[in-house]
PDB file of C-alpha atoms in Angstrom:
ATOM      1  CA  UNK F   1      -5.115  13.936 -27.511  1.00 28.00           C
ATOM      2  CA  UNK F   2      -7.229  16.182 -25.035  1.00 29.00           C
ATOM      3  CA  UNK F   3      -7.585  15.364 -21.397  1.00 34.00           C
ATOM      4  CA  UNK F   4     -11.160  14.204 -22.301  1.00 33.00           C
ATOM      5  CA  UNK F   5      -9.784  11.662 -24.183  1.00 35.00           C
ATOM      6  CA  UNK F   6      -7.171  10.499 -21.837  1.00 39.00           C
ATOM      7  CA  UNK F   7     -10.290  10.072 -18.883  1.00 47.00           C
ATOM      8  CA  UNK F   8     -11.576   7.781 -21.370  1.00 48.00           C
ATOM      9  CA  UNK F   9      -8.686   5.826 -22.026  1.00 49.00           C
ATOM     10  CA  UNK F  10      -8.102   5.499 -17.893  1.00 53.00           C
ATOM     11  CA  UNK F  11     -11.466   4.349 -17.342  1.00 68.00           C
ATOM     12  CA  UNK F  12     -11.535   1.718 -20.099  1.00 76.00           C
ATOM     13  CA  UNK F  13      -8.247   0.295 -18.853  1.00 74.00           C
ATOM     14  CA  UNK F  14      -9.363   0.914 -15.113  1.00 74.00           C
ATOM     15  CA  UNK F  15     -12.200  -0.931 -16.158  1.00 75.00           C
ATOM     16  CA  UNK F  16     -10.356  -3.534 -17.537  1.00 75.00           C
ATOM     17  CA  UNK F  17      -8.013  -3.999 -13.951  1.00 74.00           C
ATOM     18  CA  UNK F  18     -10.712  -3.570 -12.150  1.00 74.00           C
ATOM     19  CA  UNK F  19     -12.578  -6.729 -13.749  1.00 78.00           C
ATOM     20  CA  UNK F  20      -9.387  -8.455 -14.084  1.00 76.00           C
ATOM     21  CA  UNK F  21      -8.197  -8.536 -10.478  1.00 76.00           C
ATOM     22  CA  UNK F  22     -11.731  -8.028  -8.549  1.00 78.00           C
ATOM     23  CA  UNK F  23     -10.383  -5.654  -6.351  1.00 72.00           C
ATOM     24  CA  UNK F  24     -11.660  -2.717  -5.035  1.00 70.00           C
ATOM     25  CA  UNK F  25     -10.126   0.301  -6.751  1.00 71.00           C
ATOM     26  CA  UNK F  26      -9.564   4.305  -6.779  1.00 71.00           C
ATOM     27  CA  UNK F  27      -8.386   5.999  -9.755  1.00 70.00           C
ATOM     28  CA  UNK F  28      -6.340   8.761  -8.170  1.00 72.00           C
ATOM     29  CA  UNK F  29      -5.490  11.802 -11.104  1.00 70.00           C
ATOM     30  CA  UNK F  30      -2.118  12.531  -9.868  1.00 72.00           C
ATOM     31  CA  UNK F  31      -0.005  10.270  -6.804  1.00 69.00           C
ATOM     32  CA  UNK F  32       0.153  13.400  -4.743  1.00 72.00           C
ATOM     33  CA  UNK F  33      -3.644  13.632  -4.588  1.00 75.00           C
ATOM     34  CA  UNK F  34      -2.849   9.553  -2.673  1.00 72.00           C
ATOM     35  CA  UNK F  35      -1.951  11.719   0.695  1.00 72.00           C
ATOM     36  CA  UNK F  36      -1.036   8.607   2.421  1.00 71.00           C
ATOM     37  CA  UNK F  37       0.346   5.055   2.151  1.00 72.00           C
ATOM     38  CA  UNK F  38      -0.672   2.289  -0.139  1.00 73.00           C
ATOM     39  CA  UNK F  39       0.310  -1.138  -0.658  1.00 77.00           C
ATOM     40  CA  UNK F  40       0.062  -1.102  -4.419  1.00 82.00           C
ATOM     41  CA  UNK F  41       0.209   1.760  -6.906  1.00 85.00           C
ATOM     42  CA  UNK F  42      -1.436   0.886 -10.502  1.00 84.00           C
ATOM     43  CA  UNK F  43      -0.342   2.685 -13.837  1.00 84.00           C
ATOM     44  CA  UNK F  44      -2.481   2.456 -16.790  1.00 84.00           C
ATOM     45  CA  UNK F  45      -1.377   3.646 -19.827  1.00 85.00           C
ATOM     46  CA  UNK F  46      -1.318   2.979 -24.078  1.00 88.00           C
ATOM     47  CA  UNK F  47       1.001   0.442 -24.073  1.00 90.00           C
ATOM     48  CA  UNK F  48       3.399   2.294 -26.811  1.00 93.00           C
ATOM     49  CA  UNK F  49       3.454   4.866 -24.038  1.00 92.00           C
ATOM     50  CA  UNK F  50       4.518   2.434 -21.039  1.00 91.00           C
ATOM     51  CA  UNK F  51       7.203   1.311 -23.246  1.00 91.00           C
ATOM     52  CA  UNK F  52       8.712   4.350 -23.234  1.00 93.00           C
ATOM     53  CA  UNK F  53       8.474   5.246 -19.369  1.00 91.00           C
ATOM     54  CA  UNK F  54       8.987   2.467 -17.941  1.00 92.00           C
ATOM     55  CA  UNK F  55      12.958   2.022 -17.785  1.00 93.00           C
ATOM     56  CA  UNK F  56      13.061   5.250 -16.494  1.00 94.00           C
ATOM     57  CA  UNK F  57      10.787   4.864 -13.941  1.00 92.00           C
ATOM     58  CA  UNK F  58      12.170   1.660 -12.765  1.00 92.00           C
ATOM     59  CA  UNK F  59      15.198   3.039 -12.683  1.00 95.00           C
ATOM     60  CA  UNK F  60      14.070   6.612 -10.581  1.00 93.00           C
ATOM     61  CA  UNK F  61      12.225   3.956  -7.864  1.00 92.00           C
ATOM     62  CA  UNK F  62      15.365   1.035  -7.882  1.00 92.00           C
ATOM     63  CA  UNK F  63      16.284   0.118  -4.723  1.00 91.00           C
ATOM     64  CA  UNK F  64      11.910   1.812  -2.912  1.00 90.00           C
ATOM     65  CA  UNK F  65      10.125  -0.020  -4.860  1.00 90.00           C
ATOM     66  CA  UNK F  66       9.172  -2.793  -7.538  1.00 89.00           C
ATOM     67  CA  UNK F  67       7.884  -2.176 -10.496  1.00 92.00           C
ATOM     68  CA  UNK F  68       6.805  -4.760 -12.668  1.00 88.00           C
ATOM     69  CA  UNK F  69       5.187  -5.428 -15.844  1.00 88.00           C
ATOM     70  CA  UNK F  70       2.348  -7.721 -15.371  1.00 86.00           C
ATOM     71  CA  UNK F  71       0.430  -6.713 -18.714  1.00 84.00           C
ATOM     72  CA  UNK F  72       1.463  -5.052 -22.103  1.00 86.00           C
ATOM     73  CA  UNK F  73      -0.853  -1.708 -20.316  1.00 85.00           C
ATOM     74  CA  UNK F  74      -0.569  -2.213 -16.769  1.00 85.00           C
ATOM     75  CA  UNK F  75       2.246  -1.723 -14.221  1.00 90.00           C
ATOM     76  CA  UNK F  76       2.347  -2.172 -10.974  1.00 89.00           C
ATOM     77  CA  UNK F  77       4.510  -0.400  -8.242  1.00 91.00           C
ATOM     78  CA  UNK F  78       4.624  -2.149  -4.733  1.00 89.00           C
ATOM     79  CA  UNK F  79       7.076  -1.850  -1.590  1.00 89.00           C
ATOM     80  CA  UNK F  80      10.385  -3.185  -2.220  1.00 89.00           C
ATOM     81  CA  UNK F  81      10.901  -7.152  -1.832  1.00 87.00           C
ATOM     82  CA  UNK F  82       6.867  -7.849  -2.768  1.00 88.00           C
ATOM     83  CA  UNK F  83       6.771 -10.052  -5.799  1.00 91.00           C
ATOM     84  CA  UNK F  84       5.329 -13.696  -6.733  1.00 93.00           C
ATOM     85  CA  UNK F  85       8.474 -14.963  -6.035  1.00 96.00           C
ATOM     86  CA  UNK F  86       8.360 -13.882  -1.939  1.00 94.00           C
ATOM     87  CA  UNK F  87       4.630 -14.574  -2.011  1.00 94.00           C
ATOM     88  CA  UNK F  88       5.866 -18.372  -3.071  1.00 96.00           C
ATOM     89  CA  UNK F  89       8.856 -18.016  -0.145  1.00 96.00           C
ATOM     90  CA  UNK F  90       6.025 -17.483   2.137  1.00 95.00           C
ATOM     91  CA  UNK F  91       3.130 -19.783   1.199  1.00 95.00           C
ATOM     92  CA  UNK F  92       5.850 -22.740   0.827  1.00 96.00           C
ATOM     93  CA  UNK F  93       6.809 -23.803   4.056  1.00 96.00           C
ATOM     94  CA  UNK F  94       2.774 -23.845   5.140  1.00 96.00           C
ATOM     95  CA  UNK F  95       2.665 -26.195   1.930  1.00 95.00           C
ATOM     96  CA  UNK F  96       4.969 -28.165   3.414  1.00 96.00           C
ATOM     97  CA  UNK F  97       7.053 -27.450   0.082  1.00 96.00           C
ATOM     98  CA  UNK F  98      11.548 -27.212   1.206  1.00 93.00           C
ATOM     99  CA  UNK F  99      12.058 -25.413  -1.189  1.00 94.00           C
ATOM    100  CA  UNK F 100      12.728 -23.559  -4.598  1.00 96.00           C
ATOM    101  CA  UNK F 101      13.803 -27.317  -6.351  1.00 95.00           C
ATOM    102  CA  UNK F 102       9.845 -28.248  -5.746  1.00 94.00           C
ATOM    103  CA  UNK F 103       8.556 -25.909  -7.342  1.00 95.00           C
ATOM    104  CA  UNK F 104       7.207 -25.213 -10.594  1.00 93.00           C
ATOM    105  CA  UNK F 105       6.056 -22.082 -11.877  1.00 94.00           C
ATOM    106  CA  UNK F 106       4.172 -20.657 -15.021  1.00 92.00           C
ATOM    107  CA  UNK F 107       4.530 -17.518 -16.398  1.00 93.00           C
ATOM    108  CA  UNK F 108       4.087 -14.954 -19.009  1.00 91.00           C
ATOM    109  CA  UNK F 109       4.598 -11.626 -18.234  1.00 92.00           C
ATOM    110  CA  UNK F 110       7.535  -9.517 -16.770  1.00 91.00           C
ATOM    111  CA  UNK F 111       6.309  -9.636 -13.331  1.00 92.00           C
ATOM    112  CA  UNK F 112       6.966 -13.691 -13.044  1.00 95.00           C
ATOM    113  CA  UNK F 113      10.534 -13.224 -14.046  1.00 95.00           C
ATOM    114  CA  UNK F 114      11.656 -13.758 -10.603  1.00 94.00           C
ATOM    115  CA  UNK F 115       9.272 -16.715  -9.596  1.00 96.00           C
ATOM    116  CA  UNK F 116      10.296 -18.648 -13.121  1.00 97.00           C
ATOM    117  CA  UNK F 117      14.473 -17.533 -12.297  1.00 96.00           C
ATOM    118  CA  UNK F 118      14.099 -19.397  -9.175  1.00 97.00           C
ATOM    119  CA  UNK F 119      11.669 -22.258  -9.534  1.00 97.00           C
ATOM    120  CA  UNK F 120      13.121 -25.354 -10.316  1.00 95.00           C
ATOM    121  CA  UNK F 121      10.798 -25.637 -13.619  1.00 93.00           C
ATOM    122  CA  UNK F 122       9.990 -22.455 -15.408  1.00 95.00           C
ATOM    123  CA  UNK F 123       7.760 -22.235 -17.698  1.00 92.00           C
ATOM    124  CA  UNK F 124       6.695 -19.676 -20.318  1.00 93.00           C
ATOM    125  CA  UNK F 125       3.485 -19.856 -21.630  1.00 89.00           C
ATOM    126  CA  UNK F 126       0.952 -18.455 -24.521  1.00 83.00           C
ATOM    127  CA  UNK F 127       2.357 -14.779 -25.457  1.00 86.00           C
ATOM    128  CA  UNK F 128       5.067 -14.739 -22.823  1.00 91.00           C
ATOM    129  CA  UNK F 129       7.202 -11.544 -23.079  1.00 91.00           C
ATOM    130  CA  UNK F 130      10.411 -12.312 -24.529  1.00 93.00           C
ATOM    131  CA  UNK F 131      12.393 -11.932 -20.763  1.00 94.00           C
ATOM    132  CA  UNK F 132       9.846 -14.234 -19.820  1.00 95.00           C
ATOM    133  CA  UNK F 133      11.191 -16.678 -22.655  1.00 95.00           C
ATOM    134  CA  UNK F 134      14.433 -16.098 -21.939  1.00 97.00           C
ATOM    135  CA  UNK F 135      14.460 -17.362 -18.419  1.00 97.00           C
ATOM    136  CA  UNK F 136      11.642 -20.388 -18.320  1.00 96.00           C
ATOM    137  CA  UNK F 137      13.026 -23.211 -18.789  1.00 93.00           C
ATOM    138  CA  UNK F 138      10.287 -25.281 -20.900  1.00 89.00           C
ATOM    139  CA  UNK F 139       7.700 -22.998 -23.047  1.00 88.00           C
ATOM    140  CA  UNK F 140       4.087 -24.311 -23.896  1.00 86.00           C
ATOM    141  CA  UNK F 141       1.905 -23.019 -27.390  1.00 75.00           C
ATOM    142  CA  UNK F 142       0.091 -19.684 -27.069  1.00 68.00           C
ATOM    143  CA  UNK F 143      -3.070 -21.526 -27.521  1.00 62.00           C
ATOM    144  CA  UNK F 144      -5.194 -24.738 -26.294  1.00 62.00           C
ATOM    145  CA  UNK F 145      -3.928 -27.059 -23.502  1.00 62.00           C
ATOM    146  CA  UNK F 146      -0.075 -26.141 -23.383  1.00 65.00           C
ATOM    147  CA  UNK F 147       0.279 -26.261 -19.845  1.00 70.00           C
ATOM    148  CA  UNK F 148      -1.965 -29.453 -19.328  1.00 72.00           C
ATOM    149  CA  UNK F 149       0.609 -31.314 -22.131  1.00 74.00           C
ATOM    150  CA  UNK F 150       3.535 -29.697 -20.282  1.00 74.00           C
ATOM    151  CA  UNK F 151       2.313 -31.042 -16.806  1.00 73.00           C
ATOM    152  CA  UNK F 152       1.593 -34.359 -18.457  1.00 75.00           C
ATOM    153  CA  UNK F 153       4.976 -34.666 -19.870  1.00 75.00           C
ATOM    154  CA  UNK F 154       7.253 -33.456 -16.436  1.00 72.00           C
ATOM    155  CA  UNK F 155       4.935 -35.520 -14.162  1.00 73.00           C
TER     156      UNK F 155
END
């Protein structure tokens, strides 16, 4: 593949984030061109190719940062400790939610593993990644109103 190619791949997927999340965004060609910090790095990539790299780069940034899977394309790298499950730690208590056992979370993509681990009702839904699956504790169809029936039913 050329590097033409490859600018058209990034700005079809940076497209694609950009839309998704509604953020304002800078597609930066290498992270030493950032010069500075950030509060969230983005990868992009053919998802056959993020399969590849991402153990290792999880395991070359364990311990400075997270990085988590959010879509089969798309990873994110953020300080250490960020994830949806400290988000939840911190919007809780102004909820006036105690606690972990009050809480029920949905989820489908490696990025929610920690959030469904600790929630007292996990849930997996549509095309959850199979870690995702593994740790929910209910899972709801890929399609139509799986969550709404799963709400219905623990409610």
């Amino acid at each position: 593949m050329c590097s033409s190619d490859l600018e058209g791949v990034a700005d079809s997927l940076m497209t694609t984030y950009v839309a998704r999340v509604r953020a304002p965004a800078t597609v930066m060609p290498r992270i030493e061109a950032l010069g500075g910090p950030a509060s969230k790095l983005v990868a992009l990539g053919d998802p056959s190719l993020v399969d590849r790299v991402l153990p290792e780069v999880q395991r070359l940034l364990e311990g400075r940062c997270e990085v988590l899977r959010s879509l089969p394309f798309h990873v994110d790298i953020v300080p250490p400790g960020i994830t949806k499950a400290t988000a939840i730690e911190r919007l809780a208590p102004t909820l006036g939610i105690a606690g972990w056992d009050e809480i029920m979370a949905f989820g489908d993509a490696d990025n929610d593993l920690t959030m469904l681990s600790r929630a007292a009702v996990g849930i997996a839904v549509g095309h959850a990644t199979d870690a995702v699956r593994a740790v929910a504790s209910e899972h709801v169809a890929p399609a139509g109103l799986g969550p709404a029936q799963i709400l219905d039913r623990l409610l």
